[in-house]
mmCIF file of C-alpha atoms in Angstrom:
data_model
loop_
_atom_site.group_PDB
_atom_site.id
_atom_site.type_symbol
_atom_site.label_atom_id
_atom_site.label_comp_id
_atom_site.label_asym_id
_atom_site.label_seq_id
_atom_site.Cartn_x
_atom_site.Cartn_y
_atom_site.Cartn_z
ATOM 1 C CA UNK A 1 86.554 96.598 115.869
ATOM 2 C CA UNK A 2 83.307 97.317 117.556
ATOM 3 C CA UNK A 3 81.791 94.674 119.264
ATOM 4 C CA UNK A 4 78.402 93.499 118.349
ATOM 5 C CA UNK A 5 77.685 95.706 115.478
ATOM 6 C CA UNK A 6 75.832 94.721 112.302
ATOM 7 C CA UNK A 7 77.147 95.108 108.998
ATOM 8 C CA UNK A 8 76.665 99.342 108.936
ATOM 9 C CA UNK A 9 78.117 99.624 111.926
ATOM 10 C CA UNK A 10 80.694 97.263 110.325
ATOM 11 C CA UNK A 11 80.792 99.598 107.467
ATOM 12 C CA UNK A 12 81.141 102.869 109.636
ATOM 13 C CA UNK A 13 83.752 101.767 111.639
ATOM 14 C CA UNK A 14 85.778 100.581 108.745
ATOM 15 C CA UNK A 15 85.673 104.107 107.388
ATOM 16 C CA UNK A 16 88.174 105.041 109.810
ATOM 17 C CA UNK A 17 90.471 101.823 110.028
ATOM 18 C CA UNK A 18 94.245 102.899 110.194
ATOM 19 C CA UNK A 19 95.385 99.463 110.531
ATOM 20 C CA UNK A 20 98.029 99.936 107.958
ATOM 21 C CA UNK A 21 99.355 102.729 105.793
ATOM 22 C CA UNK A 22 97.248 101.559 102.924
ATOM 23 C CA UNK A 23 94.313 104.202 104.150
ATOM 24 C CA UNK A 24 96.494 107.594 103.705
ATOM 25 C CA UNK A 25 96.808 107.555 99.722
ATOM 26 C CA UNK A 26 93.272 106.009 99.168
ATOM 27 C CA UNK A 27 90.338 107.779 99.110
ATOM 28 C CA UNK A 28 88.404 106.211 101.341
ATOM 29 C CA UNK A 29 87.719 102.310 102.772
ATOM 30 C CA UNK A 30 85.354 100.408 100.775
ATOM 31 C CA UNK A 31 83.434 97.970 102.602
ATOM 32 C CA UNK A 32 81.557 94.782 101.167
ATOM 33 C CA UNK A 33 77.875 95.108 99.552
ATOM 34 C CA UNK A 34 75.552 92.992 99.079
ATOM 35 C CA UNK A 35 73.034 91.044 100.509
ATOM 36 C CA UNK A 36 73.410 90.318 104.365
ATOM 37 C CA UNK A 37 71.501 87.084 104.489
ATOM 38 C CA UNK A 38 73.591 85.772 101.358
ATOM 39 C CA UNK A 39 74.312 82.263 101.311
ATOM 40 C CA UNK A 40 77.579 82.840 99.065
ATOM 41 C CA UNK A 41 79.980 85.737 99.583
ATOM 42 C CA UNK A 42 82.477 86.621 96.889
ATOM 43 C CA UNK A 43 86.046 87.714 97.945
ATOM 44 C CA UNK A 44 88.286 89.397 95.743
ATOM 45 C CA UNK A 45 91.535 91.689 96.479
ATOM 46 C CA UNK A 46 90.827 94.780 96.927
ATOM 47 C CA UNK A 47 89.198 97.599 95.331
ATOM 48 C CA UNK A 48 90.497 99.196 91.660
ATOM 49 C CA UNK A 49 90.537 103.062 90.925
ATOM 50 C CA UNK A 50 86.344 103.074 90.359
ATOM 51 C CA UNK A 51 86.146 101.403 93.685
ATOM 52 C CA UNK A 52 87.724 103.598 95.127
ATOM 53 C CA UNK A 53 86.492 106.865 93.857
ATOM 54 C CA UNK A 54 82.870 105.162 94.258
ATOM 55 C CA UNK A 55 82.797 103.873 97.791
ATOM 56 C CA UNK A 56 81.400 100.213 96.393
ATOM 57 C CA UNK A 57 83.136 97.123 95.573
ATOM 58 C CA UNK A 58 83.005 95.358 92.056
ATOM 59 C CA UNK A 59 81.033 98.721 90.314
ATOM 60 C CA UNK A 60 83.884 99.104 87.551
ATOM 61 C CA UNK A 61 84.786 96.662 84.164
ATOM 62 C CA UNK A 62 85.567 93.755 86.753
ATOM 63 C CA UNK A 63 81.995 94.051 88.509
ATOM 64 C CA UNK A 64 80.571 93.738 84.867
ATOM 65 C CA UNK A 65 81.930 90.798 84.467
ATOM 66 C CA UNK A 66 81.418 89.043 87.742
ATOM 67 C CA UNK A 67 77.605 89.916 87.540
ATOM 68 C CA UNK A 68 77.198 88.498 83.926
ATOM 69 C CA UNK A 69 79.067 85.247 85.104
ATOM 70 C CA UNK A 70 76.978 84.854 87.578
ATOM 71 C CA UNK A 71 73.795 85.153 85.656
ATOM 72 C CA UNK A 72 75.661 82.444 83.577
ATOM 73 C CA UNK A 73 76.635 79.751 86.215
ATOM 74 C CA UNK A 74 73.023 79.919 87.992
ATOM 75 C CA UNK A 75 73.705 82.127 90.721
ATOM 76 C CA UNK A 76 71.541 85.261 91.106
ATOM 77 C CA UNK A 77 73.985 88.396 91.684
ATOM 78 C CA UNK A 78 71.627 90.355 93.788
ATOM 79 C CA UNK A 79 71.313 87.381 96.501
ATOM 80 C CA UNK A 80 75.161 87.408 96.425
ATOM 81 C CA UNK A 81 77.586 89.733 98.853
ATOM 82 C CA UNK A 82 80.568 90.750 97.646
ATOM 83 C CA UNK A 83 83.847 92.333 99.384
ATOM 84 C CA UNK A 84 87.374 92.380 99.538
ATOM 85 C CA UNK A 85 90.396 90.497 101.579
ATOM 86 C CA UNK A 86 91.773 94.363 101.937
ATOM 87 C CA UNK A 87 89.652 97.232 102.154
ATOM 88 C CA UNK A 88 91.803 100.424 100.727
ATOM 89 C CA UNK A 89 93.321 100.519 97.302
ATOM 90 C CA UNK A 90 97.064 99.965 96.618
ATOM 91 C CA UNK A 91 98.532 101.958 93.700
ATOM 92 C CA UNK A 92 101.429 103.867 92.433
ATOM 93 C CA UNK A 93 101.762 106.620 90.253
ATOM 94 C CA UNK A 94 104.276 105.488 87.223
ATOM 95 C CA UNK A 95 105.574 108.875 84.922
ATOM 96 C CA UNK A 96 105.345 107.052 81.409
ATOM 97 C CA UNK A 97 101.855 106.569 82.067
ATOM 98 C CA UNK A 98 100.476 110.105 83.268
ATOM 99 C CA UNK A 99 97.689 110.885 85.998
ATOM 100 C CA UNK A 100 96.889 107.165 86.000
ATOM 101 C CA UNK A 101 96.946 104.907 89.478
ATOM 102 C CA UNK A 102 98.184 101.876 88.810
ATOM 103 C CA UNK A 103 97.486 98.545 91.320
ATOM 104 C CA UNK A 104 99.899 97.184 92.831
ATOM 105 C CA UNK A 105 99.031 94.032 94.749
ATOM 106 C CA UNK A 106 98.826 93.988 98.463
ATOM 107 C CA UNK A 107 101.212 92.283 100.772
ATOM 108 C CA UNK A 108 100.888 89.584 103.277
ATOM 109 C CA UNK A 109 101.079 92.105 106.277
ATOM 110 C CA UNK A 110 98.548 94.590 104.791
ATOM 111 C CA UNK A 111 96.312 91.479 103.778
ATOM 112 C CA UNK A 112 96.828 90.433 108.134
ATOM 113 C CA UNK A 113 95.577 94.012 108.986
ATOM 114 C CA UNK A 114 92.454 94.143 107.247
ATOM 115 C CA UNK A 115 91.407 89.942 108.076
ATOM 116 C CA UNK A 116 89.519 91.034 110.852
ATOM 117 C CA UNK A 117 87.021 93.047 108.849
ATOM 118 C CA UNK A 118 86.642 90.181 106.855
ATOM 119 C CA UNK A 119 85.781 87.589 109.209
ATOM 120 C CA UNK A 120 83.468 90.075 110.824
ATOM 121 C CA UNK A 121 81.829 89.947 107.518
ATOM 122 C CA UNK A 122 81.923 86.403 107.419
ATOM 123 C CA UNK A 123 80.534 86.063 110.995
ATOM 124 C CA UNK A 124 77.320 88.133 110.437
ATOM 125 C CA UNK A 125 76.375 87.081 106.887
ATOM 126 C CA UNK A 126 77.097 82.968 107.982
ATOM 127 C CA UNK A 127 77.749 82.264 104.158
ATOM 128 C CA UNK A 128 77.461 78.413 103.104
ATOM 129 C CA UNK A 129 79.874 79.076 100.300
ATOM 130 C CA UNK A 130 82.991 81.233 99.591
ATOM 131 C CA UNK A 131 84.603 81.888 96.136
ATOM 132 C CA UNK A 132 87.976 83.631 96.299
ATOM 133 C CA UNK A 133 88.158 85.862 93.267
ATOM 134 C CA UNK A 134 92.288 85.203 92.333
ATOM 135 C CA UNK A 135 95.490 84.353 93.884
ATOM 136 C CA UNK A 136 95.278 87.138 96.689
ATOM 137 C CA UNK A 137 91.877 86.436 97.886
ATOM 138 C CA UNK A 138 92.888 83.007 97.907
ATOM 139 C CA UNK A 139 95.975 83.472 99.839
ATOM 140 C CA UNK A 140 94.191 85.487 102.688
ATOM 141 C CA UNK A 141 91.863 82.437 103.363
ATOM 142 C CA UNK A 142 94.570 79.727 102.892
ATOM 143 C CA UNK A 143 97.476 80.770 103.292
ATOM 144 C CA UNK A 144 100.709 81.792 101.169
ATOM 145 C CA UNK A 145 101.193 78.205 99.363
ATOM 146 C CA UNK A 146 97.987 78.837 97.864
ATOM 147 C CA UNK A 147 97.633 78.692 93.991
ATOM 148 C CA UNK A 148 95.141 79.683 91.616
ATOM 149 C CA UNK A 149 95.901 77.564 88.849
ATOM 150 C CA UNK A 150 96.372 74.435 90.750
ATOM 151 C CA UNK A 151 93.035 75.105 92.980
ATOM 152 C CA UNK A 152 90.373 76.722 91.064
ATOM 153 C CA UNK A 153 87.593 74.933 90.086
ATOM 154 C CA UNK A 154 87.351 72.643 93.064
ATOM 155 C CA UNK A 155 85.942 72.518 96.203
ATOM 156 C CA UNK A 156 88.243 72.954 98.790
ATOM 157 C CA UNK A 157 87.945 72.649 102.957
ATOM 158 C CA UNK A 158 86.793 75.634 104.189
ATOM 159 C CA UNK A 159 88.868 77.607 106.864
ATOM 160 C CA UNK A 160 88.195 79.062 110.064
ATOM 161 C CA UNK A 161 88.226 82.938 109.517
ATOM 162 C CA UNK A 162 88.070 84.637 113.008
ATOM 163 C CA UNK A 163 84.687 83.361 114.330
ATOM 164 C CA UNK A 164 83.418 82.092 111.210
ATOM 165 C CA UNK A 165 83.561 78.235 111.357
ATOM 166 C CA UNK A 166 81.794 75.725 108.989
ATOM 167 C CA UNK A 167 82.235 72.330 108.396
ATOM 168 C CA UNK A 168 83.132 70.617 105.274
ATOM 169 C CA UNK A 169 84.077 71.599 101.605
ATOM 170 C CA UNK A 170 82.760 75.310 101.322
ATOM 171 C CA UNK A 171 85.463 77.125 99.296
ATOM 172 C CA UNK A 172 85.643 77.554 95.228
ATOM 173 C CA UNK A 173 88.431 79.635 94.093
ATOM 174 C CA UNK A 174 88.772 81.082 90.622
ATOM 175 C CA UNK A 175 90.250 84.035 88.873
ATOM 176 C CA UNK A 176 89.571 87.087 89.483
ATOM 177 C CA UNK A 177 87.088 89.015 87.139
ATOM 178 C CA UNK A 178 89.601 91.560 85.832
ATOM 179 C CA UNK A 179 92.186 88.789 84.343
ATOM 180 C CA UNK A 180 89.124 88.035 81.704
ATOM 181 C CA UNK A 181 89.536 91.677 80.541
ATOM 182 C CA UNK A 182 93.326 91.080 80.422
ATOM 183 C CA UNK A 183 93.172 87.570 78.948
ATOM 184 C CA UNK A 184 93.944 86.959 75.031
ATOM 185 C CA UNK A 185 91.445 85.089 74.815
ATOM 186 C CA UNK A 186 88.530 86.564 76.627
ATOM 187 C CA UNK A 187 85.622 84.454 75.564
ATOM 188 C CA UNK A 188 87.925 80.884 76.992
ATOM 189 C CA UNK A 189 88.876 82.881 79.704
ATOM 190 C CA UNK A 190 85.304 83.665 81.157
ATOM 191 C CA UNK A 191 84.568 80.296 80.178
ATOM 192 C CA UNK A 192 86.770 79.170 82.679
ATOM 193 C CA UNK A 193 85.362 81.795 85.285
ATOM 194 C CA UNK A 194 81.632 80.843 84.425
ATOM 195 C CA UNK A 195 82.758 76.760 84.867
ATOM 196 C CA UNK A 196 84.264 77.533 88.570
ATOM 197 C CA UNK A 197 81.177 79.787 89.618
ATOM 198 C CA UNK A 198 79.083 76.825 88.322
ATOM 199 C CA UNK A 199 80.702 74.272 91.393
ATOM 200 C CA UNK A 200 79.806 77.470 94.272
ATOM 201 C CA UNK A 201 76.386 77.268 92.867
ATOM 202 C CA UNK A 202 76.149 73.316 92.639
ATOM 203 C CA UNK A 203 77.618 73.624 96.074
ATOM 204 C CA UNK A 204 74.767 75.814 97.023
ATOM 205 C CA UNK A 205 72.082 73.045 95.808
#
């Protein structure tokens, strides 16, 4: 981790993290985007198969989705900075289904490896408000007990993420972006994802 350095030198660093086996199979480390005075920073998992191949987070169906619910719950996308609890993608290879990488979710120790790019994010940018985007995002900032369906939607204490400290409620979880694309019902389901993005930007006002 180099000391002192902005979010490129974040970035560039990052590129050659070997913190955990994760980086071997992956193409490369994607970093967070975004804008680095952003007063809310989205967190999600880690990147999918476009991410990866890309270099950016949140550019494949997923992205799509997070940008047009934020246009709907008041929050402007491009004043947002998004990233992920791990930086390198975790996939298999399954026979039935070809060529085709297929996420697998990371584990706690993988998750522990990457935190510290995460709160060096965290420290730069000085967000007022975090949104975990699903159950693994949420469980890097809180902890294994943590539960999507029993905690979105609310405003929860925030936690102290390496340096990053700020008082008060400053955490919204939700789902993540790609469970609308997997959901029956997509229309209730972005609902849902519009309604918990709506209490980040309340908590922003």
């Amino acid at each position: 981790m180099p000391a002192r350095a902005k979010l490129p030198g974040l970035r560039k660093a990052a590129a050659d993290c070997r913190g955990c086996p994760l980086h071997a199979p992956a193409t490369q480390t994607v970093f967070g985007a975004g804008d680095a005075d952003a007063r809310v920073v989205l967190i999600g998992e880690q990147p999918g198969d476009q991410e990866d191949r890309k270099g950016h987070p949140f550019v494949g169906p997923a992205g799509h989705v997070l940008t047009r619910a934020l246009d709907e719950a008041g929050i402007d996308p491009d004043k947002t900075y998004v990233t992920n609890a791990v930086k390198h993608f975790k996939f298999e290879h399954v026979p039935e289904r070809g060529k085709r990488r297929i996420h697998k979710p990371p584990s706690l120790r993988e998750m522990g490896a990457c935190k510290p790019w995460l709160a060096a994010e965290l420290a730069l940018i000085e967000p007022e408000v975090l949104v975990a985007l699903g159950a693994t995002a949420g469980k890097a900032l809180l902890g294994s007990s943590f539960r999507v369906t029993k905690q979105r939607g609310l405003l929860l204490p925030c936690p102290a993420i390496g340096a990053y400290e700020t008082a008060g409620d400053c955490l919204v979880a939700t789902i993540h972006p790609s469970a609308v694309l997997r959901a029956d019902d997509r229309e209730a389901a972005f609902a849902g994802l519009v309604s918990d993005l709506r209490v980040a930007a309340e908590a922003l006002s």
